C-alpha cells in the first residue's frame, strides 16, 4: 500500500456513497470580506453541499471533496492554492486543506490534478449544510493556518518524505541515548520504515515518531493496526494512540504493545470506541525501555459506515464593473506654489446584484496621518469620483462620505491632499446633515421632539439623586436641545440613561456616533454603549455588548465619539445606550446609526514627476518607516547624519523609480574627513517588507477550532493592513518597480579613535545590467567630539526564545541562543537569562546542583559580552497570571491537587518551602562566591492577577519564602501597575510606561525602597508607522528614573516571519480551567529574523531592533549631558553654555510623558520624527559646549 492509497482510503471512510446528485443552488450573496484578500476580490466560487445521514451532529468533522473536471467534482484544478477560501452561509470562514495525490499539503501554487480539498462539516444530524469554496483572486495572500485535521493516517506506509523526515510525521528531538529516525532497514513492506534506538542503561522515556491531528468521530468504533519488530528490547515496543479533543487530547489511550526481546515483524492491533466528545487522534511509536525497534504500515479504520456525503455544483463567477478607476489627476487650485502632495486611492465594492445606498463610506486615514506627520486637516482634502468633488467630514481619523453603488461594481475614489494650501471652496459635509439624513436609522436623533422626555427614547434608572431630561445645551448646528443625565455621587451604583432599539441587518456594518460632553465624571469612565440583540430581543451570542470612544472623564466639552460596528449573523436589533454607571453630568446629542460601507485606502499615489524616466532618492529619518507607497518629497535637502565616537549610526534612503523596473546596485564611496581619513566600517542593508493582515492588538477567539481564527475586535494601534518594512537583510542590491518605493540602510560603525569633524562621501546607484550610474547622492557624516562607552548605561532586556515557529530558525535552541546573544550584545541589548541552566535535583532531601556548564556560560555572558543583568534560572520562576505556583523538585505548593481550590494561599507546604529554599540557597551562595549576585534578579511571576485576593496572598507567601533564604535576593515581577499589598515584598517592579502606574505611584515605590523597571510586552509591534517606542523607551527611563526595561521576546515566532508579519492564534490559559485562543500583536516577541528562510547563513536585524540600539545610544547622550551639567558649577558659576545645555536636556525630556497612548500608537507619542533628530543634535552640541569649557 503506498502513501496515496493510505490517505485516500482514510478519506473514503467519511463518504457514504460517493457523490450525490446536484442540488439546486440556494446560496447567499457573494461574500465580500474574505480573509487576506490583498486588495482584490474573488471572481469564482463552488457550492459544496454536505449531507449528514447519522443521528449525531457533525461539528467540524473533515470531509473530502475530490478536485477535478468531472460532474460533481470541485473544478479547482490549476487554481492558485493561496487564493482558496472556504466559508459557510453566514460568511464565517472555515479552515481547509488542499492535499495532492500523495497526501502532501498544498499551500501555494497551482493545485495539481488529482488533489483533494478537505473541509470541516458543520451539519445537524439527518440534515444538510453548504459551504462555498472561493477561488481566483489574483492578489490574495497565502494563509498560514490550515485545517490539518484529516480523516485518516497520512503516509501510513512511511514511503513518502525527504531527508530524514517522513511526510506527515515528526521525530522527537534526539539526545545522546535516545534517537528516532526514518530508516531503510528491512521494512515490513516497501522501501522505508521507522526506527528507534535507546542505548543500554538509558533512562526510559516516551521517545517516538508521531503524527497528530487525525480526525475522529465521537462515539464511533475504530480499529488501529500496525507492525513492529524488535532487537534486544528491554521493556516493550509498539504503538500508541491518544483519543481526545483540543482541551483534553488524551481522553483514552489504547496501547498496541509488541512486547520486549527480539522478534521479526509482528502485527499489533487495538479496537476501541471513541469517547462521545472526542474529535482528534494522535498516534506514534513506542520504545519504553532500551534496545532497537522498527515500525511500519499503520492504519486507523472507522469500522462503522461513514455518515457524510458531499456534492459539488458547477462554479459560479462574478464580473465587476469598474467605476472611476484610473481617473486623471484633477488640477490643483490656482495660487502660488499650489500643487497636490499626492492622492489616496480608496475602493468600495458592491458584489451583490442590487444597488447599495445611499450609505456612508468610512475610510481609516492612519496611512495618511503617518505621511502627514500629524492629524489630517479635512480642509486640505478633496474627495472625488470620476473627477467630481464629494462632500465629506472627518471623525477620529476616519474619512466619511456618502455613496450609492451600482450592482456588482467596484468604485474608485481619489482623495487629493496638500499641506501647502486650503481648498478655495469648502467641501466638508455638515454633521447635522448626516443626523437628519434618511441614512440615519435613529428616531429623534437630536432630541428635538418631545416635551419632558424625548420621543423614541426610553429612560432607565430614574429615582432620587437622578435627573433625566432635556437641556438647551446642544452643539452648534444640531438644533436646540440635548439629552441630559445627572447622577449624584452616592447613586453611582447602576446603569442609568436613555435607550433606543434600532433595526439593523445581520452581517452588515454600521456607523455609530454621538456628540457627548460631561461635567465631573470620574476619568475614563464615559463611553457610548450599545447591545446587539436578536430579532426576539435576546442578546446576540457573539460579543453582544459594544461601545465607542474615546473614553471621557472629568469635565470635557462637546466631543464626537464614533466607530464602525459589525453586526453578527444573529443580530437584528442594535440597542443604543446613552447610559453610565458613575456619577456626574453627561449630555448626548446627534446620535447616528447608519449603514457603513468599508472603504479601503489601497495606496497613496505620487503626482506625475517632472522627469518620468528618473529615479528619486531622498533621506528619511531612520526612526520613520518607508512604505511601498511612500511619496518622494517635492524637494529633498542635503543628506547628512551625525554620530559620536564608538557609535553606530544609520543613513536611510528612499528610492523610487517612476516608470521602469530596474535592479539597482548600491555602492558607497567611503566618506573622507579630517586628515583625509575614511569611514570605511559600514554595512549596506535592503529594507524588506512583510505583509500584515489586520492592525495590531491582542485578539481572543473562543469558537470552534475548525473555523478560521480572524481578528474581529477593534484594532489597538495606528497601523493598517498592507506591506510593512521591518527585516534588514544584508543586501546591496534592490529591484525598483514603477511607482514603488524601496529603502536602503547604510549603517556606519564609528570607531573610538575617529577624529571629530565632517566626512563627505557618495552613494552611487548603478544599473546592475548596464553598469550605468542612475543617481549619485552626496552625503555627510558629522562626528561629535565625544565617545560613548562600550557598555550600555541602561539595561534593555529581551528574552531569547524561539516559540511555536522555532523550525524557521533551522537549528536547536541551544545553537540559536549562542548566536542570538552576541548579536544582541553588539547592539547593546541584554538577553534574559544564562543558558544552559544549572542541573538541579533533590537526593534524600538535599539539593544536588551541577553548575559546571552554567558557570562557563555565565563567564561568556557577563565577562565576554559585559551584559548587565540576568534572571536567575527559570526553574526559580514560580507562577504566571492567575495560576497557582508550579510544582517544583517533586513538591506541591499547597495540600491537595492543583488548582488547590479552597487552599489558604498565604500558607505554603513546609516540604515545598524546604525544597525550594534548599536549592535556591545553594545557587545563591554560589552566585555570591562568583560575584554575580549583584547582576542577578529572580523573576517570580509574569503579569500576576492582582485583582484576585488569593493571588495577592500567594505572592506575599512566595516572596517571604525567597527572602528567608537571603533578604538581598532581588525579586522581580511584571505587575504593570502599583499593588499596595506587594509593597515591601517585591524588590523590582515591572510597571507600564503608558501610565498604568502613575508618576505619583512610582514616587511611592521608590520611597519604599523599590527598584523600577518598565515592562513592555505588546508594545514593539511592527505595524506602527515609526519606531517610536523602541527609540524612546530609554528617554522614558531617563526622565522617570527607571533603571531598565524588559521585553518578552526577541526571537519568538509562530510563522515564517518573512511570509507572515502576524502571529497565528495560540492556545493559552491565564487561569485554572480557563483556556482560549489568543493572537499576539504583529511582530510582538521578535525583532531578529532567522536567515534560513531567505538562504542567508546568519541573523537578520530589523528596523525595530536597530532603533532600540539607537535609543540606548541616545541614553548615553542624556546621561553624559546630565553629568556635565551637574559638574559645570554651583552658585554664581552658571554660564551660557550651562544654560543652553539645560535647555537642551529639558527639550529632550519633553519628548516623552506619562501617561501616553502607548507604543502601538507611534504617530501619537512621536508626531514628528524629525523633531527627535533636532533635539538629539541640540543635546550633542550642548555636550560639546560643556566639554570645551
mmCIF file of C-alpha atoms in Angstrom, residues 668-884:
data_model
loop_
_atom_site.group_PDB
_atom_site.id
_atom_site.type_symbol
_atom_site.label_atom_id
_atom_site.label_comp_id
_atom_site.label_asym_id
_atom_site.label_seq_id
_atom_site.Cartn_x
_atom_site.Cartn_y
_atom_site.Cartn_z
ATOM 1 C CA UNK A 668 29.125 53.545 -1.227
ATOM 2 C CA UNK A 669 32.224 55.674 -1.601
ATOM 3 C CA UNK A 670 33.567 55.817 1.960
ATOM 4 C CA UNK A 671 33.312 59.341 3.338
ATOM 5 C CA UNK A 672 36.553 61.239 3.875
ATOM 6 C CA UNK A 673 37.172 63.821 6.558
ATOM 7 C CA UNK A 674 39.892 65.481 8.647
ATOM 8 C CA UNK A 675 43.340 64.384 7.556
ATOM 9 C CA UNK A 676 41.813 62.635 4.537
ATOM 10 C CA UNK A 677 40.796 59.782 6.846
ATOM 11 C CA UNK A 678 37.996 57.474 5.780
ATOM 12 C CA UNK A 679 34.973 55.994 7.496
ATOM 13 C CA UNK A 680 35.167 52.547 5.944
ATOM 14 C CA UNK A 681 33.335 50.441 8.540
ATOM 15 C CA UNK A 682 29.764 50.310 7.299
ATOM 16 C CA UNK A 683 27.114 47.821 6.228
ATOM 17 C CA UNK A 684 24.512 48.154 3.471
ATOM 18 C CA UNK A 685 21.086 46.611 4.051
ATOM 19 C CA UNK A 686 17.983 46.443 1.957
ATOM 20 C CA UNK A 687 14.809 47.050 3.928
ATOM 21 C CA UNK A 688 12.450 44.144 3.397
ATOM 22 C CA UNK A 689 8.652 44.231 3.534
ATOM 23 C CA UNK A 690 6.350 41.784 5.289
ATOM 24 C CA UNK A 691 2.555 41.560 4.940
ATOM 25 C CA UNK A 692 0.158 42.435 7.770
ATOM 26 C CA UNK A 693 -3.413 41.170 7.525
ATOM 27 C CA UNK A 694 -5.042 43.250 10.279
ATOM 28 C CA UNK A 695 -3.815 46.060 12.529
ATOM 29 C CA UNK A 696 -2.265 45.135 15.843
ATOM 30 C CA UNK A 697 -3.980 44.316 19.083
ATOM 31 C CA UNK A 698 -4.395 41.325 21.378
ATOM 32 C CA UNK A 699 -7.149 39.228 19.833
ATOM 33 C CA UNK A 700 -9.048 36.429 21.519
ATOM 34 C CA UNK A 701 -11.005 33.627 19.890
ATOM 35 C CA UNK A 702 -13.188 31.098 21.695
ATOM 36 C CA UNK A 703 -15.012 29.452 18.803
ATOM 37 C CA UNK A 704 -14.550 26.042 17.176
ATOM 38 C CA UNK A 705 -11.004 25.123 16.271
ATOM 39 C CA UNK A 706 -12.011 24.337 12.672
ATOM 40 C CA UNK A 707 -13.165 27.872 11.910
ATOM 41 C CA UNK A 708 -10.605 30.361 10.688
ATOM 42 C CA UNK A 709 -9.482 32.463 13.589
ATOM 43 C CA UNK A 710 -9.664 36.035 12.317
ATOM 44 C CA UNK A 711 -9.417 39.208 14.401
ATOM 45 C CA UNK A 712 -12.835 40.814 14.741
ATOM 46 C CA UNK A 713 -12.299 43.202 17.642
ATOM 47 C CA UNK A 714 -11.237 46.810 17.028
ATOM 48 C CA UNK A 715 -7.531 47.351 16.373
ATOM 49 C CA UNK A 716 -5.295 48.734 19.091
ATOM 50 C CA UNK A 717 -2.741 50.581 17.002
ATOM 51 C CA UNK A 718 -2.332 53.272 14.353
ATOM 52 C CA UNK A 719 -1.418 50.749 11.677
ATOM 53 C CA UNK A 720 -3.272 49.331 8.686
ATOM 54 C CA UNK A 721 -3.316 46.155 6.566
ATOM 55 C CA UNK A 722 -0.627 46.039 3.919
ATOM 56 C CA UNK A 723 3.109 45.703 3.436
ATOM 57 C CA UNK A 724 5.311 46.871 6.299
ATOM 58 C CA UNK A 725 9.058 47.468 6.396
ATOM 59 C CA UNK A 726 10.954 45.516 9.047
ATOM 60 C CA UNK A 727 13.722 42.999 8.220
ATOM 61 C CA UNK A 728 17.122 44.336 7.145
ATOM 62 C CA UNK A 729 18.800 41.597 5.094
ATOM 63 C CA UNK A 730 22.442 42.435 4.274
ATOM 64 C CA UNK A 731 21.964 43.066 0.571
ATOM 65 C CA UNK A 732 23.434 45.866 -1.521
ATOM 66 C CA UNK A 733 21.011 45.353 -4.407
ATOM 67 C CA UNK A 734 17.386 46.310 -4.729
ATOM 68 C CA UNK A 735 14.829 45.883 -7.504
ATOM 69 C CA UNK A 736 12.917 49.093 -8.173
ATOM 70 C CA UNK A 737 9.454 48.700 -9.645
ATOM 71 C CA UNK A 738 7.478 51.550 -11.186
ATOM 72 C CA UNK A 739 5.715 53.762 -8.645
ATOM 73 C CA UNK A 740 7.033 51.625 -5.795
ATOM 74 C CA UNK A 741 9.321 52.918 -3.067
ATOM 75 C CA UNK A 742 12.156 50.912 -1.551
ATOM 76 C CA UNK A 743 14.550 51.763 1.269
ATOM 77 C CA UNK A 744 18.211 51.040 1.890
ATOM 78 C CA UNK A 745 20.142 51.425 5.110
ATOM 79 C CA UNK A 746 23.837 52.282 5.325
ATOM 80 C CA UNK A 747 24.961 51.853 8.918
ATOM 81 C CA UNK A 748 28.298 53.388 9.868
ATOM 82 C CA UNK A 749 30.226 51.915 12.788
ATOM 83 C CA UNK A 750 32.283 54.730 14.189
ATOM 84 C CA UNK A 751 35.496 53.747 15.959
ATOM 85 C CA UNK A 752 36.819 55.147 19.224
ATOM 86 C CA UNK A 753 39.809 56.834 17.563
ATOM 87 C CA UNK A 754 37.968 58.618 14.753
ATOM 88 C CA UNK A 755 38.749 62.324 14.578
ATOM 89 C CA UNK A 756 35.758 64.660 15.007
ATOM 90 C CA UNK A 757 34.507 66.729 12.102
ATOM 91 C CA UNK A 758 32.687 66.325 8.791
ATOM 92 C CA UNK A 759 33.230 63.370 6.484
ATOM 93 C CA UNK A 760 31.932 63.533 2.916
ATOM 94 C CA UNK A 761 31.022 60.553 0.737
ATOM 95 C CA UNK A 762 28.732 59.457 -2.070
ATOM 96 C CA UNK A 763 26.161 56.761 -2.667
ATOM 97 C CA UNK A 764 26.045 55.543 -6.272
ATOM 98 C CA UNK A 765 23.003 53.763 -7.633
ATOM 99 C CA UNK A 766 24.137 51.642 -10.551
ATOM 100 C CA UNK A 767 22.032 49.709 -13.044
ATOM 101 C CA UNK A 768 23.063 46.106 -12.377
ATOM 102 C CA UNK A 769 22.511 45.130 -16.014
ATOM 103 C CA UNK A 770 24.204 48.011 -17.856
ATOM 104 C CA UNK A 771 26.620 49.337 -15.244
ATOM 105 C CA UNK A 772 25.287 52.847 -15.838
ATOM 106 C CA UNK A 773 25.110 55.151 -12.823
ATOM 107 C CA UNK A 774 21.480 56.161 -12.394
ATOM 108 C CA UNK A 775 21.921 58.519 -9.444
ATOM 109 C CA UNK A 776 24.630 59.996 -7.243
ATOM 110 C CA UNK A 777 23.853 61.040 -3.694
ATOM 111 C CA UNK A 778 26.462 63.071 -1.808
ATOM 112 C CA UNK A 779 26.211 62.764 1.967
ATOM 113 C CA UNK A 780 27.919 63.971 5.123
ATOM 114 C CA UNK A 781 28.701 62.173 8.366
ATOM 115 C CA UNK A 782 29.448 64.550 11.248
ATOM 116 C CA UNK A 783 31.449 63.030 14.114
ATOM 117 C CA UNK A 784 30.912 64.619 17.509
ATOM 118 C CA UNK A 785 33.851 65.275 19.792
ATOM 119 C CA UNK A 786 32.906 62.780 22.493
ATOM 120 C CA UNK A 787 32.923 58.996 22.873
ATOM 121 C CA UNK A 788 30.248 56.569 24.019
ATOM 122 C CA UNK A 789 31.145 53.816 26.446
ATOM 123 C CA UNK A 790 31.367 50.215 25.279
ATOM 124 C CA UNK A 791 28.653 49.062 27.642
ATOM 125 C CA UNK A 792 25.197 50.448 27.950
ATOM 126 C CA UNK A 793 24.263 52.578 30.929
ATOM 127 C CA UNK A 794 20.730 51.168 30.733
ATOM 128 C CA UNK A 795 19.688 47.523 30.816
ATOM 129 C CA UNK A 796 17.409 46.668 27.887
ATOM 130 C CA UNK A 797 16.398 43.040 28.428
ATOM 131 C CA UNK A 798 14.902 40.940 25.624
ATOM 132 C CA UNK A 799 14.008 37.303 26.269
ATOM 133 C CA UNK A 800 15.568 34.758 23.906
ATOM 134 C CA UNK A 801 13.012 32.089 22.992
ATOM 135 C CA UNK A 802 12.044 30.514 19.661
ATOM 136 C CA UNK A 803 8.307 29.888 20.026
ATOM 137 C CA UNK A 804 5.984 27.517 18.147
ATOM 138 C CA UNK A 805 7.619 28.573 14.873
ATOM 139 C CA UNK A 806 11.096 27.636 16.041
ATOM 140 C CA UNK A 807 11.532 25.436 12.967
ATOM 141 C CA UNK A 808 12.263 28.568 10.936
ATOM 142 C CA UNK A 809 15.499 29.056 12.859
ATOM 143 C CA UNK A 810 16.744 25.825 11.328
ATOM 144 C CA UNK A 811 18.715 24.707 14.387
ATOM 145 C CA UNK A 812 18.167 23.682 18.001
ATOM 146 C CA UNK A 813 17.539 26.367 20.574
ATOM 147 C CA UNK A 814 20.929 25.909 22.258
ATOM 148 C CA UNK A 815 22.731 26.681 18.993
ATOM 149 C CA UNK A 816 20.466 29.604 18.116
ATOM 150 C CA UNK A 817 20.948 31.067 21.608
ATOM 151 C CA UNK A 818 24.732 31.141 21.172
ATOM 152 C CA UNK A 819 24.282 33.221 18.022
ATOM 153 C CA UNK A 820 21.483 35.488 19.185
ATOM 154 C CA UNK A 821 23.122 36.698 22.406
ATOM 155 C CA UNK A 822 26.279 38.104 20.716
ATOM 156 C CA UNK A 823 24.117 39.661 18.001
ATOM 157 C CA UNK A 824 22.136 41.456 20.703
ATOM 158 C CA UNK A 825 25.219 42.427 22.701
ATOM 159 C CA UNK A 826 26.706 44.117 19.630
ATOM 160 C CA UNK A 827 23.643 46.334 19.724
ATOM 161 C CA UNK A 828 23.886 46.994 23.484
ATOM 162 C CA UNK A 829 20.890 44.737 24.216
ATOM 163 C CA UNK A 830 20.783 42.194 27.018
ATOM 164 C CA UNK A 831 19.420 38.639 26.924
ATOM 165 C CA UNK A 832 17.115 37.394 29.660
ATOM 166 C CA UNK A 833 18.989 34.540 31.300
ATOM 167 C CA UNK A 834 22.094 32.389 31.110
ATOM 168 C CA UNK A 835 21.891 29.087 29.276
ATOM 169 C CA UNK A 836 22.372 26.235 29.789
ATOM 170 C CA UNK A 837 20.736 26.407 33.193
ATOM 171 C CA UNK A 838 22.198 24.501 36.128
ATOM 172 C CA UNK A 839 21.076 20.926 36.658
ATOM 173 C CA UNK A 840 19.051 20.744 39.886
ATOM 174 C CA UNK A 841 17.724 17.706 41.709
ATOM 175 C CA UNK A 842 16.937 16.597 45.225
ATOM 176 C CA UNK A 843 18.535 13.457 46.687
ATOM 177 C CA UNK A 844 17.495 12.300 50.145
ATOM 178 C CA UNK A 845 16.166 15.754 50.935
ATOM 179 C CA UNK A 846 19.386 17.522 49.944
ATOM 180 C CA UNK A 847 19.966 19.609 46.819
ATOM 181 C CA UNK A 848 22.407 18.361 44.198
ATOM 182 C CA UNK A 849 23.406 21.009 41.693
ATOM 183 C CA UNK A 850 25.698 20.735 38.656
ATOM 184 C CA UNK A 851 26.935 24.256 37.856
ATOM 185 C CA UNK A 852 29.857 23.487 35.541
ATOM 186 C CA UNK A 853 28.207 24.291 32.209
ATOM 187 C CA UNK A 854 26.300 27.167 33.760
ATOM 188 C CA UNK A 855 29.484 28.784 35.091
ATOM 189 C CA UNK A 856 31.158 28.621 31.696
ATOM 190 C CA UNK A 857 28.080 30.184 30.133
ATOM 191 C CA UNK A 858 27.936 32.888 32.826
ATOM 192 C CA UNK A 859 31.569 33.850 32.181
ATOM 193 C CA UNK A 860 30.755 34.104 28.481
ATOM 194 C CA UNK A 861 27.624 36.154 29.242
ATOM 195 C CA UNK A 862 28.962 38.531 31.903
ATOM 196 C CA UNK A 863 32.679 38.773 31.166
ATOM 197 C CA UNK A 864 32.975 38.428 27.400
ATOM 198 C CA UNK A 865 29.903 40.453 26.453
ATOM 199 C CA UNK A 866 29.540 42.578 29.565
ATOM 200 C CA UNK A 867 25.802 42.046 29.836
ATOM 201 C CA UNK A 868 24.477 43.947 32.844
ATOM 202 C CA UNK A 869 21.821 41.636 34.275
ATOM 203 C CA UNK A 870 20.340 38.148 34.071
ATOM 204 C CA UNK A 871 17.296 36.489 35.504
ATOM 205 C CA UNK A 872 18.035 33.565 37.786
ATOM 206 C CA UNK A 873 17.400 30.239 36.019
ATOM 207 C CA UNK A 874 13.780 29.761 35.059
ATOM 208 C CA UNK A 875 13.475 26.862 37.498
ATOM 209 C CA UNK A 876 13.015 29.527 40.191
ATOM 210 C CA UNK A 877 10.148 31.231 38.353
ATOM 211 C CA UNK A 878 7.000 30.357 40.308
ATOM 212 C CA UNK A 879 3.740 31.326 38.593
ATOM 213 C CA UNK A 880 2.116 33.438 35.931
ATOM 214 C CA UNK A 881 -1.183 35.295 35.559
ATOM 215 C CA UNK A 882 -3.854 33.693 37.756
ATOM 216 C CA UNK A 883 -2.290 30.279 38.237
ATOM 217 C CA UNK A 884 -1.078 28.664 41.449
#
